[in-house]
Coordinates of C-alpha atoms and ligand atoms in Angstrom, one line a residue:
X1238 CA 16.6 135.6 11.8
X1239 CA 16.8 136.3 15.5
X1240 CA 14.0 135.2 17.7
X1241 CA 13.2 136.3 21.2
X1242 CA 11.7 133.3 23.1
X1243 CA 10.0 134.5 26.3
X1244 CA 9.6 131.7 28.9
X1245 CA 12.3 129.8 27.0
X1246 CA 13.4 127.8 30.0
X1247 CA 9.9 126.5 30.7
X1248 CA 8.4 123.2 29.5
X1249 CA 7.2 124.2 26.0
X1250 CA 9.7 127.0 25.5
X1251 CA 12.7 124.9 26.1
X1252 CA 11.6 122.2 23.6
X1253 CA 10.9 125.0 21.1
X1254 CA 14.4 126.5 21.6
X1255 CA 15.8 123.0 20.6
X1256 CA 13.7 122.9 17.4
X1257 CA 14.5 126.5 16.5
X1258 CA 18.2 125.9 17.0
X1259 CA 18.0 122.8 14.8
X1260 CA 16.4 125.0 12.1
X1261 CA 19.3 127.4 12.5
X1262 CA 17.4 130.4 14.0
X1263 CA 19.4 132.7 16.3
X1264 CA 17.8 132.7 19.7
X1265 CA 17.6 135.0 22.7
X1266 CA 15.9 133.8 25.8
X1267 CA 14.1 135.8 28.5
X1268 CA 12.8 134.0 31.6
X1269 CA 12.5 135.2 35.2
X1270 CA 12.9 131.6 36.5
X1271 CA 9.6 131.8 38.3
X1272 CA 8.7 128.3 37.1
X1273 CA 12.0 127.0 35.7
X1274 CA 15.5 126.4 36.6
X1275 CA 18.6 128.0 35.2
X1276 CA 20.3 124.6 34.6
X1277 CA 17.9 124.1 31.7
X1278 CA 20.1 126.4 29.8
X1279 CA 23.1 124.0 30.1
X1280 CA 20.8 121.2 29.0
X1281 CA 19.7 123.1 26.0
X1282 CA 23.3 123.7 25.1
X1283 CA 24.1 120.0 25.6
X1284 CA 21.2 118.9 23.3
X1285 CA 21.9 121.4 20.6
X1286 CA 25.7 122.0 20.8
X1287 CA 24.9 125.8 20.7
X1288 CA 25.1 128.7 23.1
X1289 CA 22.1 130.9 23.9
X1290 CA 21.9 134.4 25.4
X1291 CA 19.7 134.4 28.5
X1292 CA 18.2 137.4 30.2
X1293 CA 16.9 136.6 33.7
X1294 CA 14.4 139.5 33.5
X1295 CA 10.8 139.8 34.5
X1296 CA 8.6 140.9 31.5
X1297 CA 6.5 143.0 33.9
X1298 CA 9.4 145.4 34.0
X1299 CA 9.2 147.2 30.7
X1300 CA 12.6 148.9 31.0
X1301 CA 14.3 145.5 31.1
X1302 CA 12.5 144.4 27.9
X1303 CA 13.8 147.6 26.3
X1304 CA 17.3 146.6 27.2
X1305 CA 16.9 143.3 25.3
X1306 CA 15.6 145.1 22.2
X1307 CA 18.4 147.7 22.4
X1308 CA 21.1 145.0 22.7
X1309 CA 19.7 142.6 20.1
X1310 CA 18.3 143.0 16.6
X1311 CA 15.1 141.0 17.3
X1312 CA 13.1 139.9 14.2
X1313 CA 10.3 138.0 15.9
X1314 CA 9.0 137.0 19.3
X1315 CA 7.5 133.7 20.5
X1316 CA 5.7 134.5 23.8
X1317 CA 5.5 131.5 26.2
X1318 CA 6.1 133.4 29.4
X1319 CA 3.1 133.4 31.8
X1320 CA 1.5 131.6 34.7
X1321 CA -0.5 128.5 33.8
X1322 CA -1.9 126.7 36.8
X1323 CA -5.7 126.7 36.5
X1324 CA -6.4 126.0 40.2
X1325 CA -4.0 128.6 41.5
X1326 CA -5.5 131.1 39.1
X1327 CA -8.8 130.6 40.8
X1328 CA -7.2 131.3 44.2
X1329 CA -5.0 134.1 43.1
X1330 CA -6.8 135.9 40.2
X1331 CA -5.0 139.2 40.6
X1332 CA -1.6 137.5 40.4
X1333 CA -2.6 135.8 37.2
X1334 CA -4.2 138.8 35.5
X1335 CA -1.3 141.0 36.5
X1336 CA 1.5 138.7 35.4
X1337 CA 0.0 137.4 32.2
X1338 CA -1.6 140.7 31.0
X1339 CA 1.1 143.2 32.1
X1340 CA 4.0 141.1 30.7
X1341 CA 2.2 140.8 27.3
X1342 CA 1.2 144.4 27.1
X1343 CA 4.8 145.5 28.0
X1344 CA 6.2 143.2 25.4
X1345 CA 3.9 144.4 22.6
X1346 CA 4.6 148.1 23.5
X1347 CA 8.3 147.6 23.2
X1348 CA 7.9 145.6 20.0
X1349 CA 5.9 148.4 18.5
X1350 CA 8.5 150.9 19.6
X1351 CA 11.3 148.9 17.9
X1352 CA 9.1 148.1 14.9
X1353 CA 9.2 144.3 15.5
X1354 CA 5.8 143.1 14.4
X1355 CA 6.1 139.3 14.1
X1356 CA 4.5 137.7 17.1
X1357 CA 3.6 134.1 18.0
X1358 CA 1.4 133.6 21.1
X1359 CA 0.8 130.5 23.3
X1360 CA -2.9 130.3 23.5
X1361 CA -4.9 127.3 24.6
X1362 CA -7.9 125.1 23.7
X1363 CA -9.4 126.5 26.9
X1364 CA -10.6 129.5 25.0
X1365 CA -13.2 127.3 23.3
X1366 CA -14.9 127.0 26.8
X1367 CA -17.6 124.3 26.5
X1368 CA -17.6 123.7 22.8
X1369 CA -20.9 122.6 21.2
X1370 CA -19.1 119.7 19.4
X1371 CA -16.1 117.9 20.8
X1372 CA -14.0 118.6 17.7
X1373 CA -12.8 122.2 17.8
X1374 CA -12.2 124.3 14.7
X1375 CA -10.6 127.7 14.8
X1376 CA -13.7 129.5 13.4
X1377 CA -15.8 128.4 16.4
X1378 CA -16.5 131.3 18.8
X1379 CA -14.4 131.7 21.8
X1380 CA -16.5 130.3 24.7
X1381 CA -17.1 131.3 28.3
X1382 CA -13.8 130.6 30.0
X1383 CA -14.1 128.9 33.4
X1384 CA -11.1 130.2 35.3
X1385 CA -8.9 133.3 35.4
X1386 CA -6.0 131.6 33.7
X1387 CA -8.3 130.7 30.7
X1388 CA -9.7 134.2 30.8
X1389 CA -6.1 135.7 30.4
X1390 CA -5.7 133.6 27.2
X1391 CA -9.0 134.8 25.8
X1392 CA -8.3 138.4 26.8
X1393 CA -4.8 138.4 25.2
X1394 CA -6.3 136.9 22.0
X1395 CA -8.7 139.8 21.9
X1396 CA -6.0 142.3 22.6
X1397 CA -4.0 140.9 19.7
X1398 CA -7.0 141.1 17.4
X1399 CA -7.5 144.7 18.3
X1400 CA -3.8 145.5 17.8
X1401 CA -3.9 143.9 14.4
X1402 CA -7.1 145.8 13.5
X1403 CA -5.3 149.0 14.3
X1404 CA -2.2 148.2 12.3
X1405 CA -2.3 145.3 9.8
X1406 CA 1.4 145.4 9.3
X1407 CA 1.6 143.1 12.3
X1408 CA 2.0 139.4 11.7
X1409 CA 0.4 137.6 14.6
X1410 CA -0.1 133.9 15.1
X1411 CA -2.3 132.5 17.8
X1412 CA -1.5 128.9 18.6
X1413 CA -4.2 127.1 20.5
X1414 CA -2.5 124.1 22.2
X1415 CA -4.5 121.1 23.2
X1416 CA -2.9 118.9 25.9
X1417 CA 0.9 119.1 25.8
X1418 CA 2.7 116.1 27.4
X1419 CA 5.8 114.0 27.0
X1420 CA 9.4 115.1 27.1
X1421 CA 12.5 115.4 24.9
X1422 CA 13.8 111.9 24.0
X1423 CA 17.2 112.8 25.5
X1424 CA 15.6 112.7 29.0
X1425 CA 17.3 116.1 29.7
X1426 CA 14.3 118.4 29.5
X1427 CA 10.6 117.9 30.3
X1428 CA 7.9 119.0 32.6
X1429 CA 8.5 119.6 36.3
X1430 CA 5.3 120.6 38.0
X1431 CA 5.7 122.0 41.6
X1432 CA 4.0 120.0 44.3
X1433 CA 1.1 117.6 43.6
X1434 CA 0.3 117.8 39.9
X1435 CA -3.1 118.9 38.6
X1436 CA -2.8 117.5 35.1
X1437 CA -3.2 113.9 34.2
X1438 CA 0.1 112.9 32.7
X1439 CA 2.4 114.3 35.4
X1440 CA 0.0 112.7 38.0
X1441 CA 0.3 109.3 36.2
X1442 CA 4.1 109.5 36.4
X1443 CA 4.1 110.3 40.1
X1444 CA 1.9 107.2 40.7
X1445 CA 3.9 105.0 38.5
X1446 CA 7.1 106.0 40.3
X1447 CA 5.5 105.4 43.7
X1448 CA 5.7 109.0 44.8
X1449 CA 1.9 109.2 45.0
X1450 CA -0.3 106.2 45.9
X1451 CA -3.0 106.2 43.3
X1452 CA -4.5 108.2 40.5
X1453 CA -8.0 109.6 41.0
X1454 CA -9.9 109.3 37.8
X1455 CA -12.5 112.1 37.7
X1456 CA -15.6 110.4 36.6
X1457 CA -16.5 107.4 34.5
X1458 CA -20.0 108.4 33.5
X1459 CA -19.3 110.8 30.7
X1460 CA -20.8 110.1 27.3
X1461 CA -17.4 108.9 25.9
X1462 CA -15.9 105.6 24.7
X1463 CA -15.4 104.3 28.3
X1464 CA -17.1 107.0 30.4
X1465 CA -13.8 108.8 31.2
X1466 CA -12.8 112.2 29.9
X1467 CA -11.4 112.5 26.4
X1468 CA -8.6 114.9 25.5
X1469 CA -6.2 115.5 22.6
X1470 CA -2.7 114.8 24.0
X1471 CA 0.2 116.3 21.9
X1472 CA 3.9 115.4 22.3
X1473 CA 5.7 118.5 23.3
X1474 CA 8.3 118.0 20.6
X1475 CA 5.6 118.0 17.9
X1476 CA 4.2 121.1 19.6
X1477 CA 7.6 122.8 19.5
X1478 CA 7.9 122.0 15.8
X1479 CA 4.6 123.8 15.3
X1480 CA 6.2 127.0 16.4
X1481 CA 9.1 126.7 14.0
X1482 CA 6.5 126.2 11.2
X1483 CA 4.5 129.2 12.4
X1484 CA 7.6 131.4 12.2
X1485 CA 8.5 130.0 8.8
X1486 CA 5.2 129.6 7.1
X1487 CA 2.4 131.7 8.7
X1488 CA 0.8 133.9 6.0
X1489 CA 0.5 137.6 6.5
X1490 CA -2.1 138.9 8.9
X1491 CA -3.5 137.5 12.1
X1492 CA -3.9 133.7 12.0
X1493 CA -5.2 131.2 14.4
X1494 CA -4.2 127.5 14.5
X1495 CA -5.1 124.6 16.6
X1496 CA -2.1 122.5 17.6
X1497 CA -3.3 119.0 18.4
X1498 CA -3.2 115.5 17.0
X1499 CA -6.9 115.5 16.0
X1500 CA -7.4 112.3 18.0
X1501 CA -9.2 112.0 21.4
X1502 CA -7.8 109.7 24.0
X1503 CA -9.7 108.7 27.2
X1504 CA -8.2 108.8 30.7
X1505 CA -8.4 105.0 30.8
X1506 CA -6.8 104.6 27.4
X1507 CA -3.9 106.8 28.4
X1508 CA -3.4 104.9 31.7
X1509 CA -3.5 101.5 29.9
X1510 CA -1.1 102.6 27.2
X1511 CA 1.3 104.0 29.8
X1512 CA 1.3 100.7 31.7
X1513 CA 1.8 98.7 28.5
X1514 CA 4.6 100.8 26.9
X1515 CA 6.5 101.2 30.2
X1516 CA 5.7 97.9 31.8
X1517 CA 4.6 99.6 35.1
X1518 CA 1.5 99.6 37.1
X1519 CA -0.6 102.7 37.6
X1520 CA -3.0 102.2 40.5
X1521 CA -6.2 104.2 40.2
X1522 CA -9.7 104.7 41.6
X1523 CA -12.8 106.3 40.1
X1524 CA -13.9 109.3 42.0
X1525 CA -16.5 112.1 41.3
X1526 CA -16.2 114.3 38.3
X1527 CA -13.9 117.4 38.7
X1528 CA -16.0 120.6 38.6
X1529 CA -15.6 122.5 35.4
X1530 CA -14.4 119.5 33.3
X1531 CA -15.9 118.8 29.9
X1532 CA -16.5 115.3 28.6
X1533 CA -14.5 115.4 25.4
X1534 CA -12.5 117.7 23.3
X1535 CA -10.0 117.4 20.5
X1536 CA -8.5 119.5 17.8
X1537 CA -9.4 119.8 14.2
X1538 CA -5.8 120.4 13.1
X1539 CA -6.4 120.7 9.4
X1540 CA -5.7 124.4 9.1
X1541 CA -2.2 124.0 10.6
X1542 CA -1.6 121.3 8.0
X1543 CA -2.9 123.3 5.1
X1544 CA -1.3 126.6 5.9
X1545 CA 1.8 125.8 8.0
X1546 CA 2.6 122.3 6.7
X1547 CA 2.5 120.9 10.2
X1548 CA 1.0 117.8 11.8
X1549 CA 1.9 115.7 14.7
X1550 CA 4.3 112.9 14.1
X1551 CA 4.6 111.2 17.4
X1552 CA 2.2 108.6 18.8
X1553 CA 0.6 108.2 22.2
X1554 CA 3.1 105.4 22.8
X1555 CA 6.0 107.8 22.1
X1556 CA 4.4 110.3 24.6
X1557 CA 4.2 107.6 27.3
X1558 CA 7.8 106.3 26.7
X1559 CA 9.4 109.8 26.6
X1560 CA 7.5 111.0 29.7
X1561 CA 8.6 108.0 31.7
X1562 CA 12.2 108.2 30.4
X1563 CA 12.4 111.8 31.7
X1564 CA 10.8 110.9 35.1
X1565 CA 13.4 108.2 35.6
X1566 CA 16.3 110.3 34.3
X1567 CA 15.4 113.0 36.9
X1568 CA 15.6 110.3 39.5
Ligands
LIG2203 P1 6.1 126.9 32.1 O1 5.6 127.4 33.3 O2 6.9 125.6 32.1 O3 6.9 128.0 31.3 C1 6.6 129.4 31.3 C2 7.9 130.1 31.6 O4 7.7 131.5 31.7 C3 8.6 129.7 33.0 O5 9.9 129.3 32.7 C4 8.5 131.0 33.8 O6 9.6 131.1 34.7 C5 8.4 132.1 32.8 N1 7.7 133.3 33.2 C6 6.5 133.4 33.8 N2 6.2 134.7 34.0 C7 7.2 135.4 33.6 C8 7.5 136.8 33.5 N3 6.7 137.7 34.0 N4 8.7 137.2 33.0 C9 9.6 136.3 32.5 N5 9.4 135.0 32.5 C10 8.2 134.5 33.0 O7 4.8 126.7 31.1 P2 4.6 125.9 29.7 O8 3.9 124.7 30.0 O9 5.9 125.8 29.0 O10 3.7 126.9 29.0 C11 4.1 127.9 28.1 C12 3.0 128.7 27.6 O11 2.0 127.9 27.0 C13 2.2 129.4 28.7 O12 1.8 130.7 28.3 C14 1.0 128.5 29.0 O13 -0.1 129.2 29.5 C15 0.7 128.1 27.5 N6 0.0 126.8 27.5 C16 0.5 125.7 28.2 C17 -0.2 124.5 28.2 C18 0.2 123.4 29.0 O14 -0.5 122.5 29.3 N7 1.5 123.3 29.4 C19 -1.4 124.4 27.5 C20 -1.9 125.6 26.7 C21 -1.2 126.7 26.8
LIG2204 N1 -7.9 113.8 35.1 C1 -8.1 112.7 36.0 N2 -7.4 112.7 37.1 C2 -6.4 113.6 37.4 C3 -6.2 114.6 36.4 C4 -7.0 114.7 35.3 O1 -9.0 111.9 35.8 O2 -5.7 113.5 38.4 C5 -8.7 113.8 33.8 C6 -9.6 115.1 33.7 O3 -10.8 114.9 34.3 C7 -9.6 115.2 32.1 C8 -8.3 114.6 31.7 O4 -7.8 113.8 32.8 O5 -10.6 114.4 31.6 C9 -7.2 115.7 31.4 O6 -7.1 116.5 32.5 P1 -5.9 117.6 32.5 O7 -6.1 118.4 33.8 O8 -4.6 117.0 32.3 O9 -6.2 118.6 31.3 P2 -7.5 119.5 31.0 O10 -8.6 119.0 31.8 O11 -7.0 120.9 31.3 O12 -7.7 119.3 29.5

C-alpha cells in the first residue's frame, strides 16, 4: 500500500513516516519546507534504512498535486501539512485560512479525480472549544474555536463530513490530537519551533538549556490539582503509531478518534518531572493566566482502543527524557 504523507518532514509527519516504514508501507512525501528542513529526509533514511520519494511542492498548487498522483499509484493520504501556530493565526488570519483550507481542498479534489478515497486528517482537541467537562469524548459537539488556526481545523472537519455525506465510498478518519510532545529516541528528529516557543514543552527545554531565562507559568489559580493548567501530553511516537493503526484498522465510513493518553498533567507536574528525569533545573515564575486558556482538558481515548487497537505506551518520563535528548543532540 502506497501512502502520500503531506507535511511528512514536519514534527508529527516525520515520526509517522518512521512508523509507517517500520510497518512496511510504501511512502511518498510532499512538503514545501515552510516549517521543516530538507535534511530531515536523510535523518528518516538513517533511522529506517529506507529511501523515500520527496516532492518539494506547495499543496496550494493543484497542478503540482496532480503530478504526484500521475506519477505514483497512491492508495491513501495522511494529511499533516498546514500552518499550526495559534498566535500567528490571530495576527495573520488570511494566511492561515488560505494555506490550510486551499491546500486541503486541492488535495481532496485531486484525490476524487484519481479515485483515491482513503484520507486521514490531523485534527486537534482545539475543536472541542471550551468543553463542559475536562474529559473530551468524540461525540461531544465541536465547540466555539478561539483562534483562526482552530477554526481551520473545525472547518476542515465539517468539509470532510459534507464530502462523506455526498459520497460514502470515502473512508475518512479525523484524528483529534491532544498535546504532542517528545521526540524520537534516536535524537535525530523532533520539534524545532522557530523563535520563542509558545507551547509549554519547547519552552521548558529552552529554559533548561539556558537559552531562555525562566518559564512563565500562566496562572496558578485554576480549579486543578495544584492550580496550574492541566493537559494531556502525548509522546509523538505514540501519536505516530496511532496513524499507522488508523490506516490499518479504521472501519468503513467517517470516523473520529481522540489521540491522547487519557491522563491530565499539570504545568507544575510536568516541570517537576522534567527536572527529576533529566537532573536539570527549570526556573519559573507564576504570571497571569494566558487569555483563551482553559483550566483542564484530557482525552477519553477509549474509542481509539476499541476500534483501532491503539493506546499510548510511553510515559511522561519517556516524554521528558526524549525531548531533552533531542534538544542536546541538536546542540
Ligand atoms: P509542522 O509544522 O512541524 O509540520 C507541518 C509540515 O507541513 C511542515 O513541514 C510544513 O513545511 C508543511 N506545510 C505547511 N503548509 C504546506 C503546504 N501548503 N504545502 C506543503 N507542505 C506544507 O507541524 P506538526 O506539529 O507536525 O503538525 C502536523 C499537523 O498536525 C498540522 O496539521 C497541525 O495543525 C496538526 N496538529 C498539531 C499539533 C501540535 O501540537 N503539534 C496539535 C494538533 C494538531
Ligand atoms: N503554559 C505555561 N507557560 C508557557 C506555555 C504554556 O504555563 O510558556 C501552560 C498553558 O497555560 C497550558 C499548558 O501550559 O495550561 C499547555 O500549553 P500549550 O500552549 O503547550 O498547549 P495548549 O494550551 O494549546 O493546550
